[in-house]
């Protein structure tokens, strides 16, 4: 029997109102708006690495429709789903339970499935779920716009040229950039699974930033600077954003990629309810060389492609 994993404490992740910076706002918000948001993002990312964003502008019905359509896919039989299985470093496609293993030590079961979309002309289960591709397309476009605005604000908050990060993310969701929309499905927990199993093992994300649209069931936990696990419960109409490895490298640890995980809930009722979420992983273009912007030697220079492929090689099981 595995040891039970301790549930997290209450969170102190801040909420930042994007105001005019959100999707649907003016094309050219004022410098005051950019700097206000940028400084708040930098503060949050320096202290805990996570932030809730309100007034982000991505319509909730877009996310709901993607969850509805992806649910139809995840409910298909295993043989059908495996026809769309993704590769180790080829991002597009279905990931089975246990294929991506974030906890590499011990015998830990990670109970989740996912479908990654890197580009719109890639593999989709159009025959079985015709509504998935069009619903994903509109959400990806909204996420790309929101990501670009956040990258601009972060650069301004760091007193960099406002185009510093945006200029290195020109080809999001293409063959030359591993940014992707991940559709996550956490099935109901079998009765024979012990408490030590987990939905998703503790990890940091690989890229620049990550946008997470949670359902209302929760389960996500974030590890603070003192090593304490805290709940990152859903807040209505917000998106949760966190720092990835490459942004930490770029900023020489000023902005920190924070460990996070998803545990199986203790409540029997919640164990029986499937959990869904949508994640947009934002990566720079593959050839970009990432090195500390302060000129330090905190991290060796690394190309985005080399870093991402190494992380996939370490976590995907075949």
mmCIF file of N, CA, C and O in Angstrom, residues 93-149:
data_model
loop_
_atom_site.group_PDB
_atom_site.id
_atom_site.type_symbol
_atom_site.label_atom_id
_atom_site.label_comp_id
_atom_site.label_asym_id
_atom_site.label_seq_id
_atom_site.Cartn_x
_atom_site.Cartn_y
_atom_site.Cartn_z
ATOM 1 N N UNK A 93 -1.591 14.437 -30.796
ATOM 2 C CA UNK A 93 -2.253 13.161 -30.621
ATOM 3 C C UNK A 93 -2.566 12.786 -29.186
ATOM 4 O O UNK A 93 -2.408 13.573 -28.253
ATOM 5 N N UNK A 94 -3.019 11.542 -29.041
ATOM 6 C CA UNK A 94 -3.554 11.005 -27.790
ATOM 7 C C UNK A 94 -2.453 10.395 -26.934
ATOM 8 O O UNK A 94 -1.554 9.699 -27.424
ATOM 9 N N UNK A 95 -2.535 10.654 -25.619
ATOM 10 C CA UNK A 95 -1.631 10.056 -24.645
ATOM 11 C C UNK A 95 -2.435 9.195 -23.689
ATOM 12 O O UNK A 95 -3.381 9.665 -23.063
ATOM 13 N N UNK A 96 -2.067 7.922 -23.594
ATOM 14 C CA UNK A 96 -2.780 6.974 -22.749
ATOM 15 C C UNK A 96 -2.384 7.148 -21.282
ATOM 16 O O UNK A 96 -1.341 7.730 -20.982
ATOM 17 N N UNK A 97 -3.193 6.624 -20.353
ATOM 18 C CA UNK A 97 -2.782 6.631 -18.954
ATOM 19 C C UNK A 97 -1.451 5.899 -18.780
ATOM 20 O O UNK A 97 -1.281 4.778 -19.271
ATOM 21 N N UNK A 98 -0.501 6.553 -18.124
ATOM 22 C CA UNK A 98 0.800 5.942 -17.891
ATOM 23 C C UNK A 98 1.831 6.171 -18.965
ATOM 24 O O UNK A 98 3.015 5.904 -18.766
ATOM 25 N N UNK A 99 1.412 6.683 -20.135
ATOM 26 C CA UNK A 99 2.381 6.916 -21.214
ATOM 27 C C UNK A 99 3.309 8.080 -20.883
ATOM 28 O O UNK A 99 4.510 8.032 -21.152
ATOM 29 N N UNK A 100 2.754 9.129 -20.293
ATOM 30 C CA UNK A 100 3.565 10.237 -19.823
ATOM 31 C C UNK A 100 3.742 10.066 -18.317
ATOM 32 O O UNK A 100 2.784 10.149 -17.558
ATOM 33 N N UNK A 101 4.981 9.848 -17.893
ATOM 34 C CA UNK A 101 5.243 9.569 -16.481
ATOM 35 C C UNK A 101 6.100 10.673 -15.895
ATOM 36 O O UNK A 101 7.304 10.750 -16.149
ATOM 37 N N UNK A 102 5.465 11.529 -15.092
ATOM 38 C CA UNK A 102 6.166 12.656 -14.501
ATOM 39 C C UNK A 102 6.880 12.266 -13.211
ATOM 40 O O UNK A 102 7.843 12.917 -12.813
ATOM 41 N N UNK A 103 6.399 11.215 -12.547
ATOM 42 C CA UNK A 103 7.090 10.656 -11.386
ATOM 43 C C UNK A 103 7.848 9.421 -11.860
ATOM 44 O O UNK A 103 7.229 8.418 -12.231
ATOM 45 N N UNK A 104 9.153 9.487 -11.891
ATOM 46 C CA UNK A 104 9.956 8.405 -12.467
ATOM 47 C C UNK A 104 10.490 7.439 -11.426
ATOM 48 O O UNK A 104 11.069 6.418 -11.768
ATOM 49 N N UNK A 105 10.305 7.762 -10.143
ATOM 50 C CA UNK A 105 10.784 6.890 -9.083
ATOM 51 C C UNK A 105 9.617 6.156 -8.430
ATOM 52 O O UNK A 105 8.555 6.726 -8.208
ATOM 53 N N UNK A 106 9.841 4.876 -8.122
ATOM 54 C CA UNK A 106 8.814 4.105 -7.438
ATOM 55 C C UNK A 106 7.716 3.649 -8.389
ATOM 56 O O UNK A 106 7.770 3.851 -9.601
ATOM 57 N N UNK A 107 6.685 3.048 -7.819
ATOM 58 C CA UNK A 107 5.575 2.495 -8.584
ATOM 59 C C UNK A 107 4.343 3.368 -8.380
ATOM 60 O O UNK A 107 3.454 3.061 -7.594
ATOM 61 N N UNK A 108 4.319 4.485 -9.086
ATOM 62 C CA UNK A 108 3.232 5.449 -8.925
ATOM 63 C C UNK A 108 2.386 5.470 -10.191
ATOM 64 O O UNK A 108 2.901 5.634 -11.300
ATOM 65 N N UNK A 109 1.093 5.288 -10.041
ATOM 66 C CA UNK A 109 0.174 5.336 -11.178
ATOM 67 C C UNK A 109 -0.333 6.764 -11.355
ATOM 68 O O UNK A 109 -0.828 7.378 -10.409
ATOM 69 N N UNK A 110 -0.201 7.288 -12.562
ATOM 70 C CA UNK A 110 -0.699 8.632 -12.860
ATOM 71 C C UNK A 110 -1.936 8.478 -13.751
ATOM 72 O O UNK A 110 -1.835 8.073 -14.907
ATOM 73 N N UNK A 111 -3.082 8.787 -13.193
ATOM 74 C CA UNK A 111 -4.360 8.464 -13.804
ATOM 75 C C UNK A 111 -4.899 9.625 -14.621
ATOM 76 O O UNK A 111 -5.683 10.442 -14.135
ATOM 77 N N UNK A 112 -4.471 9.713 -15.870
ATOM 78 C CA UNK A 112 -4.963 10.769 -16.750
ATOM 79 C C UNK A 112 -4.773 10.359 -18.207
ATOM 80 O O UNK A 112 -3.936 9.531 -18.541
ATOM 81 N N UNK A 113 -5.563 10.980 -19.063
ATOM 82 C CA UNK A 113 -5.418 10.866 -20.511
ATOM 83 C C UNK A 113 -5.340 12.281 -21.058
ATOM 84 O O UNK A 113 -5.771 13.237 -20.415
ATOM 85 N N UNK A 114 -4.804 12.407 -22.263
ATOM 86 C CA UNK A 114 -4.762 13.741 -22.868
ATOM 87 C C UNK A 114 -4.734 13.639 -24.381
ATOM 88 O O UNK A 114 -4.440 12.578 -24.949
ATOM 89 N N UNK A 115 -5.075 14.752 -25.016
ATOM 90 C CA UNK A 115 -4.940 14.883 -26.472
ATOM 91 C C UNK A 115 -4.288 16.231 -26.737
ATOM 92 O O UNK A 115 -4.793 17.273 -26.320
ATOM 93 N N UNK A 116 -3.130 16.204 -27.397
ATOM 94 C CA UNK A 116 -2.373 17.423 -27.678
ATOM 95 C C UNK A 116 -2.606 17.879 -29.112
ATOM 96 O O UNK A 116 -2.610 17.060 -30.038
ATOM 97 N N UNK A 117 -2.775 19.180 -29.272
ATOM 98 C CA UNK A 117 -2.928 19.769 -30.608
ATOM 99 C C UNK A 117 -1.841 20.816 -30.798
ATOM 100 O O UNK A 117 -1.854 21.863 -30.142
ATOM 101 N N UNK A 118 -0.898 20.514 -31.701
ATOM 102 C CA UNK A 118 0.179 21.460 -32.002
ATOM 103 C C UNK A 118 -0.164 22.329 -33.198
ATOM 104 O O UNK A 118 0.150 23.516 -33.217
ATOM 105 N N UNK A 119 -0.787 21.742 -34.216
ATOM 106 C CA UNK A 119 -1.183 22.548 -35.375
ATOM 107 C C UNK A 119 -2.480 21.999 -35.958
ATOM 108 O O UNK A 119 -2.790 20.809 -35.839
ATOM 109 N N UNK A 120 -3.235 22.869 -36.588
ATOM 110 C CA UNK A 120 -4.597 22.547 -36.992
ATOM 111 C C UNK A 120 -4.684 21.573 -38.155
ATOM 112 O O UNK A 120 -5.720 20.942 -38.360
ATOM 113 N N UNK A 121 -3.613 21.433 -38.935
ATOM 114 C CA UNK A 121 -3.661 20.466 -40.028
ATOM 115 C C UNK A 121 -3.075 19.122 -39.607
ATOM 116 O O UNK A 121 -2.840 18.247 -40.441
ATOM 117 N N UNK A 122 -2.857 18.946 -38.299
ATOM 118 C CA UNK A 122 -2.346 17.677 -37.795
ATOM 119 C C UNK A 122 -3.455 16.662 -37.588
ATOM 120 O O UNK A 122 -4.601 16.854 -38.000
ATOM 121 N N UNK A 123 -3.127 15.570 -36.927
ATOM 122 C CA UNK A 123 -4.037 14.455 -36.718
ATOM 123 C C UNK A 123 -5.177 14.824 -35.783
ATOM 124 O O UNK A 123 -4.965 15.333 -34.684
ATOM 125 N N UNK A 124 -6.418 14.568 -36.244
ATOM 126 C CA UNK A 124 -7.622 14.772 -35.448
ATOM 127 C C UNK A 124 -8.560 13.585 -35.658
ATOM 128 O O UNK A 124 -8.595 13.010 -36.753
ATOM 129 N N UNK A 125 -9.373 13.251 -34.660
ATOM 130 C CA UNK A 125 -10.363 12.176 -34.835
ATOM 131 C C UNK A 125 -11.627 12.699 -35.508
ATOM 132 O O UNK A 125 -12.732 12.619 -34.964
ATOM 133 N N UNK A 126 -11.473 13.237 -36.720
ATOM 134 C CA UNK A 126 -12.605 13.881 -37.393
ATOM 135 C C UNK A 126 -13.757 12.917 -37.644
ATOM 136 O O UNK A 126 -14.930 13.307 -37.588
ATOM 137 N N UNK A 127 -13.440 11.662 -37.943
ATOM 138 C CA UNK A 127 -14.497 10.691 -38.250
ATOM 139 C C UNK A 127 -15.375 10.420 -37.039
ATOM 140 O O UNK A 127 -16.591 10.289 -37.149
ATOM 141 N N UNK A 128 -14.742 10.348 -35.868
ATOM 142 C CA UNK A 128 -15.481 10.016 -34.648
ATOM 143 C C UNK A 128 -16.051 11.251 -33.941
ATOM 144 O O UNK A 128 -17.146 11.195 -33.375
ATOM 145 N N UNK A 129 -15.315 12.362 -33.951
ATOM 146 C CA UNK A 129 -15.741 13.581 -33.240
ATOM 147 C C UNK A 129 -15.524 14.771 -34.173
ATOM 148 O O UNK A 129 -14.519 15.480 -34.094
ATOM 149 N N UNK A 130 -16.486 14.998 -35.032
ATOM 150 C CA UNK A 130 -16.314 16.018 -36.073
ATOM 151 C C UNK A 130 -16.242 17.428 -35.493
ATOM 152 O O UNK A 130 -15.701 18.334 -36.138
ATOM 153 N N UNK A 131 -16.768 17.638 -34.291
ATOM 154 C CA UNK A 131 -16.773 18.982 -33.721
ATOM 155 C C UNK A 131 -15.508 19.358 -32.975
ATOM 156 O O UNK A 131 -15.371 20.512 -32.538
ATOM 157 N N UNK A 132 -14.569 18.424 -32.831
ATOM 158 C CA UNK A 132 -13.385 18.724 -32.038
ATOM 159 C C UNK A 132 -12.465 19.722 -32.740
ATOM 160 O O UNK A 132 -12.042 20.717 -32.136
ATOM 161 N N UNK A 133 -12.158 19.487 -34.004
ATOM 162 C CA UNK A 133 -11.222 20.365 -34.715
ATOM 163 C C UNK A 133 -11.701 21.822 -34.752
ATOM 164 O O UNK A 133 -10.941 22.725 -34.396
ATOM 165 N N UNK A 134 -12.958 22.089 -35.168
ATOM 166 C CA UNK A 134 -13.378 23.506 -35.203
ATOM 167 C C UNK A 134 -13.425 24.169 -33.830
ATOM 168 O O UNK A 134 -13.113 25.359 -33.706
ATOM 169 N N UNK A 135 -13.786 23.431 -32.785
ATOM 170 C CA UNK A 135 -13.828 24.036 -31.460
ATOM 171 C C UNK A 135 -12.428 24.355 -30.960
ATOM 172 O O UNK A 135 -12.199 25.393 -30.324
ATOM 173 N N UNK A 136 -11.479 23.477 -31.249
ATOM 174 C CA UNK A 136 -10.088 23.700 -30.854
ATOM 175 C C UNK A 136 -9.493 24.881 -31.609
ATOM 176 O O UNK A 136 -8.742 25.682 -31.041
ATOM 177 N N UNK A 137 -9.830 25.012 -32.870
ATOM 178 C CA UNK A 137 -9.260 26.072 -33.697
ATOM 179 C C UNK A 137 -9.543 27.461 -33.116
ATOM 180 O O UNK A 137 -8.632 28.295 -32.994
ATOM 181 N N UNK A 138 -10.795 27.719 -32.748
ATOM 182 C CA UNK A 138 -11.131 29.063 -32.241
ATOM 183 C C UNK A 138 -10.495 29.310 -30.882
ATOM 184 O O UNK A 138 -10.075 30.436 -30.579
ATOM 185 N N UNK A 139 -10.385 28.261 -30.056
ATOM 186 C CA UNK A 139 -9.782 28.448 -28.739
ATOM 187 C C UNK A 139 -8.278 28.686 -28.850
ATOM 188 O O UNK A 139 -7.725 29.536 -28.137
ATOM 189 N N UNK A 140 -7.617 27.976 -29.754
ATOM 190 C CA UNK A 140 -6.180 28.186 -29.943
ATOM 191 C C UNK A 140 -5.902 29.624 -30.376
ATOM 192 O O UNK A 140 -4.960 30.264 -29.881
ATOM 193 N N UNK A 141 -6.709 30.152 -31.278
ATOM 194 C CA UNK A 141 -6.478 31.523 -31.732
ATOM 195 C C UNK A 141 -6.627 32.527 -30.585
ATOM 196 O O UNK A 141 -5.846 33.469 -30.456
ATOM 197 N N UNK A 142 -7.619 32.305 -29.728
ATOM 198 C CA UNK A 142 -7.800 33.188 -28.573
ATOM 199 C C UNK A 142 -6.630 33.054 -27.597
ATOM 200 O O UNK A 142 -6.140 34.050 -27.050
ATOM 201 N N UNK A 143 -6.169 31.822 -27.378
ATOM 202 C CA UNK A 143 -5.047 31.597 -26.461
ATOM 203 C C UNK A 143 -3.756 32.209 -26.993
ATOM 204 O O UNK A 143 -2.955 32.755 -26.220
ATOM 205 N N UNK A 144 -3.538 32.125 -28.284
ATOM 206 C CA UNK A 144 -2.339 32.724 -28.883
ATOM 207 C C UNK A 144 -2.341 34.236 -28.686
ATOM 208 O O UNK A 144 -1.307 34.836 -28.361
ATOM 209 N N UNK A 145 -3.497 34.845 -28.866
ATOM 210 C CA UNK A 145 -3.571 36.295 -28.682
ATOM 211 C C UNK A 145 -3.341 36.662 -27.224
ATOM 212 O O UNK A 145 -2.589 37.614 -26.924
ATOM 213 N N UNK A 146 -3.965 35.921 -26.300
ATOM 214 C CA UNK A 146 -3.762 36.201 -24.882
ATOM 215 C C UNK A 146 -2.302 35.995 -24.501
ATOM 216 O O UNK A 146 -1.715 36.824 -23.784
ATOM 217 N N UNK A 147 -1.689 34.913 -24.987
ATOM 218 C CA UNK A 147 -0.279 34.640 -24.675
ATOM 219 C C UNK A 147 0.615 35.774 -25.153
ATOM 220 O O UNK A 147 1.530 36.212 -24.430
ATOM 221 N N UNK A 148 0.375 36.265 -26.354
ATOM 222 C CA UNK A 148 1.194 37.347 -26.891
ATOM 223 C C UNK A 148 1.067 38.606 -26.043
ATOM 224 O O UNK A 148 2.054 39.314 -25.796
ATOM 225 N N UNK A 149 -0.133 38.891 -25.576
ATOM 226 C CA UNK A 149 -0.321 40.067 -24.724
ATOM 227 C C UNK A 149 0.377 39.887 -23.368
ATOM 228 O O UNK A 149 0.971 40.822 -22.841
#
